[in-house]
PDB file of C-alpha atoms in Angstrom:
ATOM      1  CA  UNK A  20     -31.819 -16.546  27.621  1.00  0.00           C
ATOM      2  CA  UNK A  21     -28.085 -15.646  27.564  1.00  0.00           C
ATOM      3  CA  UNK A  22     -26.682 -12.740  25.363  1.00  0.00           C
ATOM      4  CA  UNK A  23     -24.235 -14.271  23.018  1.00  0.00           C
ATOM      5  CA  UNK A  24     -22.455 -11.613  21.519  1.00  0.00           C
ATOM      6  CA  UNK A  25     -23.444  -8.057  20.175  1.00  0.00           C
ATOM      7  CA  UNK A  26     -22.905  -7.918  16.176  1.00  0.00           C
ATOM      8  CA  UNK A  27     -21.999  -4.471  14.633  1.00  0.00           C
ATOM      9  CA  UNK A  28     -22.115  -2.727  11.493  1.00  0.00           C
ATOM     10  CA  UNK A  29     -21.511  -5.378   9.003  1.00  0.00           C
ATOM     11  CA  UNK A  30     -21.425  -8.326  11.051  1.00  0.00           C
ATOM     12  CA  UNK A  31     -23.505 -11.872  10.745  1.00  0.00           C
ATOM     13  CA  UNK A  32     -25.462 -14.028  12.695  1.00  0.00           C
ATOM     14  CA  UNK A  33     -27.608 -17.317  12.477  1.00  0.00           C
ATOM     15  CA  UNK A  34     -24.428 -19.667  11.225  1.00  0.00           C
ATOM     16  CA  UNK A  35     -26.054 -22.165  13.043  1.00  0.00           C
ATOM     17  CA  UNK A  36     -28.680 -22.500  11.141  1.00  0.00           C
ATOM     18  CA  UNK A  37     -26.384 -23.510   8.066  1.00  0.00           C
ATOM     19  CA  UNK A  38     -24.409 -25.717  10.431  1.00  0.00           C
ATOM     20  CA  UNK A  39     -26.696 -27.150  12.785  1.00  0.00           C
ATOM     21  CA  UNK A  40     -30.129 -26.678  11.198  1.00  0.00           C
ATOM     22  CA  UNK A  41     -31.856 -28.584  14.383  1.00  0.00           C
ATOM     23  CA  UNK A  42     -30.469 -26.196  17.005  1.00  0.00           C
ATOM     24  CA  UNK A  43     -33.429 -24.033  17.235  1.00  0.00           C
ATOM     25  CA  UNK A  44     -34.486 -21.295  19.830  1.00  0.00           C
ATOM     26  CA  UNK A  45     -32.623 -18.672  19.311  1.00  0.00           C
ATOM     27  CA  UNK A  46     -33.243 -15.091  19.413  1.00  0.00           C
ATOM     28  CA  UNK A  47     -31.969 -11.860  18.023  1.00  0.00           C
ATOM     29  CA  UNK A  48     -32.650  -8.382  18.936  1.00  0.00           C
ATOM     30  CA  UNK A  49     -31.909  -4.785  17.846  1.00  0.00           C
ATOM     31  CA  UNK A  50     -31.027  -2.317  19.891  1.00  0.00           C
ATOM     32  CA  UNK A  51     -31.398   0.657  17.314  1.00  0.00           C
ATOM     33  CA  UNK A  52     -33.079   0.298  14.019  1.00  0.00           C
ATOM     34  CA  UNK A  53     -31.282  -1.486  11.000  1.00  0.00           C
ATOM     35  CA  UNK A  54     -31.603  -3.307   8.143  1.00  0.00           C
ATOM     36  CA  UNK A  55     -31.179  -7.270   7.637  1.00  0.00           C
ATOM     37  CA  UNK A  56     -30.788  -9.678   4.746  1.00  0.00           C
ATOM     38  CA  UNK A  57     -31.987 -12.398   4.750  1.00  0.00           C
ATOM     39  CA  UNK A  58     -29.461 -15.383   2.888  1.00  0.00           C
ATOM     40  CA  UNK A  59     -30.457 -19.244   1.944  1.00  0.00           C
ATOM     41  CA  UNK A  60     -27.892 -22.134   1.396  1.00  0.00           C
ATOM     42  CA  UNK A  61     -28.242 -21.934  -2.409  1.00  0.00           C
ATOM     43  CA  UNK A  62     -25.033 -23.108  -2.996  1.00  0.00           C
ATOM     44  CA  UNK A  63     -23.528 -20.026  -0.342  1.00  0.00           C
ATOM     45  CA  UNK A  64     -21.940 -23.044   1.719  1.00  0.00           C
ATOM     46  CA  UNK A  65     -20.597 -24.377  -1.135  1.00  0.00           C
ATOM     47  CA  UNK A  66     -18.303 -21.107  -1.347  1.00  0.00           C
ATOM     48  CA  UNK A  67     -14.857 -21.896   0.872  1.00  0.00           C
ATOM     49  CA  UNK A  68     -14.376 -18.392   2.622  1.00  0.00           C
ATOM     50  CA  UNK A  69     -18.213 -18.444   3.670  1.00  0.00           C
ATOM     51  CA  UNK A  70     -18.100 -22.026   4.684  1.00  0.00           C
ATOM     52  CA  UNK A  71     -14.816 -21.186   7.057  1.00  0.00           C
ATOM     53  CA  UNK A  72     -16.454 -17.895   8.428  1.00  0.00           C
ATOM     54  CA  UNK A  73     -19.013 -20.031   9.121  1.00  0.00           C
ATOM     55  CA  UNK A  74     -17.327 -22.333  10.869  1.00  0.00           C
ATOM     56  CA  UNK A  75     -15.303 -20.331  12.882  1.00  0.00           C
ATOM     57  CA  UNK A  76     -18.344 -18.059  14.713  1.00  0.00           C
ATOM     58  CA  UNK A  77     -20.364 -21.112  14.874  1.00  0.00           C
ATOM     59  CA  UNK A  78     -17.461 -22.683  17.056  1.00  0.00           C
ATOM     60  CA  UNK A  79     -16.369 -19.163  18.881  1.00  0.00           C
ATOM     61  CA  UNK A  80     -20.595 -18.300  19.652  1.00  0.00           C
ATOM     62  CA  UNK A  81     -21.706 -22.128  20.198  1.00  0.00           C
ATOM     63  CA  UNK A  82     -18.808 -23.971  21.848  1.00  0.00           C
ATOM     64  CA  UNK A  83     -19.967 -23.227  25.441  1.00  0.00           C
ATOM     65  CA  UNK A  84     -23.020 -25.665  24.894  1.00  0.00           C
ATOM     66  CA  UNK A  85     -23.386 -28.564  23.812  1.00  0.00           C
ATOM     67  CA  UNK A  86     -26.381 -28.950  21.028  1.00  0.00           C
TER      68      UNK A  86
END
């Protein structure tokens, strides 16, 4: 595996799996304990901010391969 990027206090990951729902195999890990929520696409990508932020750390985490 390759380490992606390290996500702080308040940040996001798994975009891709609203994005690109057959890119599977990826892993996250926590170096301290914290506490996750867990969202579904009921109707979250149909809000325009999300669906940008989205967008834009899909294509800043993913763009070095090509899935």
């Amino acid at each position: 595996g390759r380490d992606v990027e390290e996500v702080g206090i308040g940040g996001v990951f798994g975009e891709h799996n609203f994005l690109s729902p057959a890119m599977n195999g990826c892993l996250a890990s926590a170096v301290e304990p914290c506490t996750l929520f867990h969202l579904t696409d009921n109707g979250l990508m149909d809000i325009p901010i999300v669906h940008w932020k989205m967008l834009e750390l899909y294509n800043k985490r993913w763009s070095f391969n090509n899935y």
